[in-house]
PDB file of C-alpha atoms in Angstrom:
ATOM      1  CA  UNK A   1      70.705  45.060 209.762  1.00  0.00           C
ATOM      2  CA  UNK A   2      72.114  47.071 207.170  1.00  0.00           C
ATOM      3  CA  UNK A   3      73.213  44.223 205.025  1.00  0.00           C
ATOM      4  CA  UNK A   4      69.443  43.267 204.873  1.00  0.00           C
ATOM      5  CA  UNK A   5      68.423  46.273 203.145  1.00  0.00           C
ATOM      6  CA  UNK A   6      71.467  45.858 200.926  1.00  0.00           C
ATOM      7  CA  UNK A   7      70.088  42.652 199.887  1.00  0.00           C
ATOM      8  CA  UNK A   8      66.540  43.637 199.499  1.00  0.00           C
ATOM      9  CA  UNK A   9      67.942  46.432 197.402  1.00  0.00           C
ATOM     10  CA  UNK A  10      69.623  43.739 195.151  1.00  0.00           C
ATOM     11  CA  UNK A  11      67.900  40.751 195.234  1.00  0.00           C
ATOM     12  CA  UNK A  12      70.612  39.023 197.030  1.00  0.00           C
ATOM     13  CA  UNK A  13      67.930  36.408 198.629  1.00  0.00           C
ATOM     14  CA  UNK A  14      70.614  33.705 199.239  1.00  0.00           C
ATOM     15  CA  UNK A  15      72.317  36.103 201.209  1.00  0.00           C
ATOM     16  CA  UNK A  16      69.554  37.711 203.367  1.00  0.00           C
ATOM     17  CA  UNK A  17      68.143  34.110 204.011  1.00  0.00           C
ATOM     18  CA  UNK A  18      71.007  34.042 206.297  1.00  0.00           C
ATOM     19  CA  UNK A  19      70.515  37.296 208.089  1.00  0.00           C
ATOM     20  CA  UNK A  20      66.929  36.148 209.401  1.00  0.00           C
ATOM     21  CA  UNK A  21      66.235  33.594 212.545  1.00  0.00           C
ATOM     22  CA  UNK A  22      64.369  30.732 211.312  1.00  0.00           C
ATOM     23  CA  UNK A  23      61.961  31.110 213.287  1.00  0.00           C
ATOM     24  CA  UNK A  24      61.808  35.499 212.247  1.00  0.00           C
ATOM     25  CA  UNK A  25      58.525  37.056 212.081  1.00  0.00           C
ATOM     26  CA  UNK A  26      57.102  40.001 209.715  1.00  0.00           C
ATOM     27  CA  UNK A  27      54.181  42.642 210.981  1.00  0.00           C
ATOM     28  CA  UNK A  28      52.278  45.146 208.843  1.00  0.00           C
ATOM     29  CA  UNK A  29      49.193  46.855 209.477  1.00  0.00           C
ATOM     30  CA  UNK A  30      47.485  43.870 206.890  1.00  0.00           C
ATOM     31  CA  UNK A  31      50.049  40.880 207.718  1.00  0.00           C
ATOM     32  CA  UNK A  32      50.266  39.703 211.349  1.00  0.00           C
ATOM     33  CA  UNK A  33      53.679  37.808 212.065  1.00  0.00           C
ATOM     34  CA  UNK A  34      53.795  36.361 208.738  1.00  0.00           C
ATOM     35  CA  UNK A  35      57.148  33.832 208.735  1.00  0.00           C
ATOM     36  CA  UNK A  36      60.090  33.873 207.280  1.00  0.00           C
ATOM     37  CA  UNK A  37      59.023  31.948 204.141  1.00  0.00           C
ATOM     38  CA  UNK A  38      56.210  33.867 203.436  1.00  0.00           C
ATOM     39  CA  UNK A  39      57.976  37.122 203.721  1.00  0.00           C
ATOM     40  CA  UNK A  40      60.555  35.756 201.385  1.00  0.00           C
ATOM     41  CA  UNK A  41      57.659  34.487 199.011  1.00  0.00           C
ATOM     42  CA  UNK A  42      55.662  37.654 199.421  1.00  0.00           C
ATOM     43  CA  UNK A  43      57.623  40.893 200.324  1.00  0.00           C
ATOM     44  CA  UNK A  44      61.055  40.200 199.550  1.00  0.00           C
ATOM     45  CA  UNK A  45      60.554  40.309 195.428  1.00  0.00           C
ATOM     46  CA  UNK A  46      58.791  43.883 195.939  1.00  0.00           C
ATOM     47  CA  UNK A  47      62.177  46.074 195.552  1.00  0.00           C
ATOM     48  CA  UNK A  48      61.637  45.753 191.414  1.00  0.00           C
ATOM     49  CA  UNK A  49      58.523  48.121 192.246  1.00  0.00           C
ATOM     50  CA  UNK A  50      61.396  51.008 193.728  1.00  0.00           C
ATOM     51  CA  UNK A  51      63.709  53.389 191.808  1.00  0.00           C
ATOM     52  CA  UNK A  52      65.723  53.887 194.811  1.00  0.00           C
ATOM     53  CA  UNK A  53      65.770  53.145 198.973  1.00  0.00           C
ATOM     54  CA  UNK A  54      67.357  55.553 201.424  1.00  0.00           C
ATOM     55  CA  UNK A  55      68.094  54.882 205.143  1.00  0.00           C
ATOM     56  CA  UNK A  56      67.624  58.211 206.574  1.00  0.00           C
ATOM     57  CA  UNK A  57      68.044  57.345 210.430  1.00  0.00           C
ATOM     58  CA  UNK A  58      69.390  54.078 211.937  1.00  0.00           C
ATOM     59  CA  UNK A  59      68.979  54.335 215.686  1.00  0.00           C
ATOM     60  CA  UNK A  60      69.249  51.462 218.561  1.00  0.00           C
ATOM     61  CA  UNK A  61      66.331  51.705 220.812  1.00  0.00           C
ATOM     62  CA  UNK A  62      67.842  49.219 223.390  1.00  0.00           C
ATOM     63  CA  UNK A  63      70.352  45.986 223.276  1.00  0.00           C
ATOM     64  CA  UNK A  64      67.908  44.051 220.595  1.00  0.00           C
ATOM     65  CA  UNK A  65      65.680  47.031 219.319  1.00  0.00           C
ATOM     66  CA  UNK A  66      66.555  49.246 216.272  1.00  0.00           C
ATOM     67  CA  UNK A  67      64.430  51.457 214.910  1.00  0.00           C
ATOM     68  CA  UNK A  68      64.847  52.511 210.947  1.00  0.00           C
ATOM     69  CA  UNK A  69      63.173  55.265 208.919  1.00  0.00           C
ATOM     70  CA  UNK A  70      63.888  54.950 205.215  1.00  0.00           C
ATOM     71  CA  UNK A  71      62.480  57.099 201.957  1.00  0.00           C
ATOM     72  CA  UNK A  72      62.657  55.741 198.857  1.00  0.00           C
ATOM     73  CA  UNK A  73      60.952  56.135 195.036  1.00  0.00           C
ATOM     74  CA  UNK A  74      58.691  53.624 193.139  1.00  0.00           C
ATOM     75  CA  UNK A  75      59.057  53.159 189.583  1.00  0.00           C
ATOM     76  CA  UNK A  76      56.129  55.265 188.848  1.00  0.00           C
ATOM     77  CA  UNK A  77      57.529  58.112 190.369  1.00  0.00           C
ATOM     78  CA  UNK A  78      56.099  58.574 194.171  1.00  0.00           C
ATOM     79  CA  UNK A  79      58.003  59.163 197.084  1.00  0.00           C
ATOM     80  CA  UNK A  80      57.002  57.315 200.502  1.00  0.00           C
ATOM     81  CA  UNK A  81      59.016  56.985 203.921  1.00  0.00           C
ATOM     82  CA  UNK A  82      58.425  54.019 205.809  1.00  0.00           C
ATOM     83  CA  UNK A  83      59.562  52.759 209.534  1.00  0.00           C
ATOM     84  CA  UNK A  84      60.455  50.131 210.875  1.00  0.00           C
ATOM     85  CA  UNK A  85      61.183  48.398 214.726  1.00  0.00           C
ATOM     86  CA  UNK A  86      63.501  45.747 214.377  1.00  0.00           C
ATOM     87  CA  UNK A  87      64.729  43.028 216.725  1.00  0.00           C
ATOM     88  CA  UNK A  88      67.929  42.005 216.195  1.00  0.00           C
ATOM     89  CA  UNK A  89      69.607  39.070 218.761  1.00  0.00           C
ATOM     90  CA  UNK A  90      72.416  36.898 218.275  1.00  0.00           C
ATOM     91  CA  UNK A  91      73.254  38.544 215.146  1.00  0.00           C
ATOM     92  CA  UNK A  92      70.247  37.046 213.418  1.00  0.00           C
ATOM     93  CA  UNK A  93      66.885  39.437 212.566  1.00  0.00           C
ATOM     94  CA  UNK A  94      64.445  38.059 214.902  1.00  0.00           C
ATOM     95  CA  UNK A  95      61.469  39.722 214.231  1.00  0.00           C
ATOM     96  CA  UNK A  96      60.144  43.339 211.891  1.00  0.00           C
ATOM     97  CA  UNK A  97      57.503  45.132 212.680  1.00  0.00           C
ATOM     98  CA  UNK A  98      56.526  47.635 209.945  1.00  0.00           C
ATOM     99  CA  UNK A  99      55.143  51.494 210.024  1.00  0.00           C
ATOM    100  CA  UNK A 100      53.826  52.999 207.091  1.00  0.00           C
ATOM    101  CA  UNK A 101      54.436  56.922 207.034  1.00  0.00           C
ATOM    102  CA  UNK A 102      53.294  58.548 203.830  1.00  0.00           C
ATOM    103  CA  UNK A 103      54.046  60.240 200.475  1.00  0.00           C
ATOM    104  CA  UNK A 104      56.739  62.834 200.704  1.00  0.00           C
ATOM    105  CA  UNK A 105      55.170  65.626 199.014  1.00  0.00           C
ATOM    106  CA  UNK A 106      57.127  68.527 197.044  1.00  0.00           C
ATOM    107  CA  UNK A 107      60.198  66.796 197.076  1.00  0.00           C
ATOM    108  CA  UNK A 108      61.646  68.307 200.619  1.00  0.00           C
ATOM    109  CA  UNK A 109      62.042  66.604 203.376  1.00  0.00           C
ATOM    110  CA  UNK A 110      59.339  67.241 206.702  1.00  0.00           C
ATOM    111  CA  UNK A 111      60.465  66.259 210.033  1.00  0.00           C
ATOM    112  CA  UNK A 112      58.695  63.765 211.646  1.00  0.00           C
ATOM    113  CA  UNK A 113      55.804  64.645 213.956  1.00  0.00           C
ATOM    114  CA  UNK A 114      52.669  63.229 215.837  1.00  0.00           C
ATOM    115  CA  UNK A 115      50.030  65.058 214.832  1.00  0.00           C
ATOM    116  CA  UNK A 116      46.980  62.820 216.783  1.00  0.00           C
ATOM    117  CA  UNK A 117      46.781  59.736 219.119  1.00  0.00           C
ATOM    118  CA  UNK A 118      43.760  57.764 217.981  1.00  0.00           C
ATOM    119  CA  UNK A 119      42.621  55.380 220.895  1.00  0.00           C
ATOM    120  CA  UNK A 120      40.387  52.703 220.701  1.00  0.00           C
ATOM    121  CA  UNK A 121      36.719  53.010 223.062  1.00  0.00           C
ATOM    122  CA  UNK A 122      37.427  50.922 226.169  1.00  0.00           C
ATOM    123  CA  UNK A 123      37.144  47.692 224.969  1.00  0.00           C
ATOM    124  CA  UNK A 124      37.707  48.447 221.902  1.00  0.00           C
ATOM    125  CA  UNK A 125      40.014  47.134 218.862  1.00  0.00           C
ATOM    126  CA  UNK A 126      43.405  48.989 217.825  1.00  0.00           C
ATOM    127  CA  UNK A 127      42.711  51.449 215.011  1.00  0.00           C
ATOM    128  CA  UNK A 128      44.538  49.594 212.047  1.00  0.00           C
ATOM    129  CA  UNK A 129      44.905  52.684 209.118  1.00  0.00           C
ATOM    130  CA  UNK A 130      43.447  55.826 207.517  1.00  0.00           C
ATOM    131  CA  UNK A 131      39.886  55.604 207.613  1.00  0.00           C
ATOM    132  CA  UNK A 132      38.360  55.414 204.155  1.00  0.00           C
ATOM    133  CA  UNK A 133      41.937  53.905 202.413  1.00  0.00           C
ATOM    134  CA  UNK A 134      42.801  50.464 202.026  1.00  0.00           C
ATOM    135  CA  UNK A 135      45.630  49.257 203.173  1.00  0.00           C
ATOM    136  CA  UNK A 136      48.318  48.079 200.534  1.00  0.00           C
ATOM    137  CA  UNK A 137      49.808  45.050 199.644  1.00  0.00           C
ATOM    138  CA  UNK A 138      53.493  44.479 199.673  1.00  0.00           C
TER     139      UNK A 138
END
């Protein structure tokens, strides 16, 4: 799992082809299970846009299930941290479901807390992002 955000880092495609399940599907609040081609086509190239990735916290939510919470810089300057839930069976990335967090303002690190649950009306849809912002492209 690591190795994959090695290559990312790097641009190593040929080598995180083979660290994804043919069959390996990609979430984000505006892509639904995209598959592994399109994620290569689409989101892998995106690292150029980043100064710098950190892993911050690496931790196994069950046998398959780990769960990753990164930082990192774009080339413009701005700091984000981003999680991630990812299945991992067979030794093969399965599937990645992504969370966007937010900016890391001031340059210090905040610990992570849940500020609201937002719950759809019964019957409702899912609430899908901030109200008001569009949600970004890879």
């Amino acid at each position: 799992m690591r190795a994959a955000f090695r290559c990312y880092r790097s641009q190593d495609r040929d080598a995180a082809i083979g660290l994804y399940a043919d069959d390996c599907s990609f979430t984000r609040a505006q892509d639904g299970h995209i598959d592994k081609a399109e994620f290569f086509a689409r989101c892998f190239p995106t690292a150029r846009r980043t100064s710098w990735q950190r892993l911050l916290h690496v931790t196994p939510a069950d046998e398959e299930l780990v769960v990753v919470l990164y930082e990192y810089q774009r080339t413009t300057g701005e700091r984000y941290r981003d999680m991630e839930a990812i299945r991992v069976r067979d030794g093969l990335i399965r599937e990645v479901q992504v969370f966007f967090g937010g900016a890391v303002r001031g340059g210090r690190r905040r610990s992570l807390t849940v500020s609201r649950v937002i719950r759809p009306p019964s019957g409702g849809r899912a609430w899908r992002g901030a109200p008001g912002r569009p949600a970004a492209r890879c």
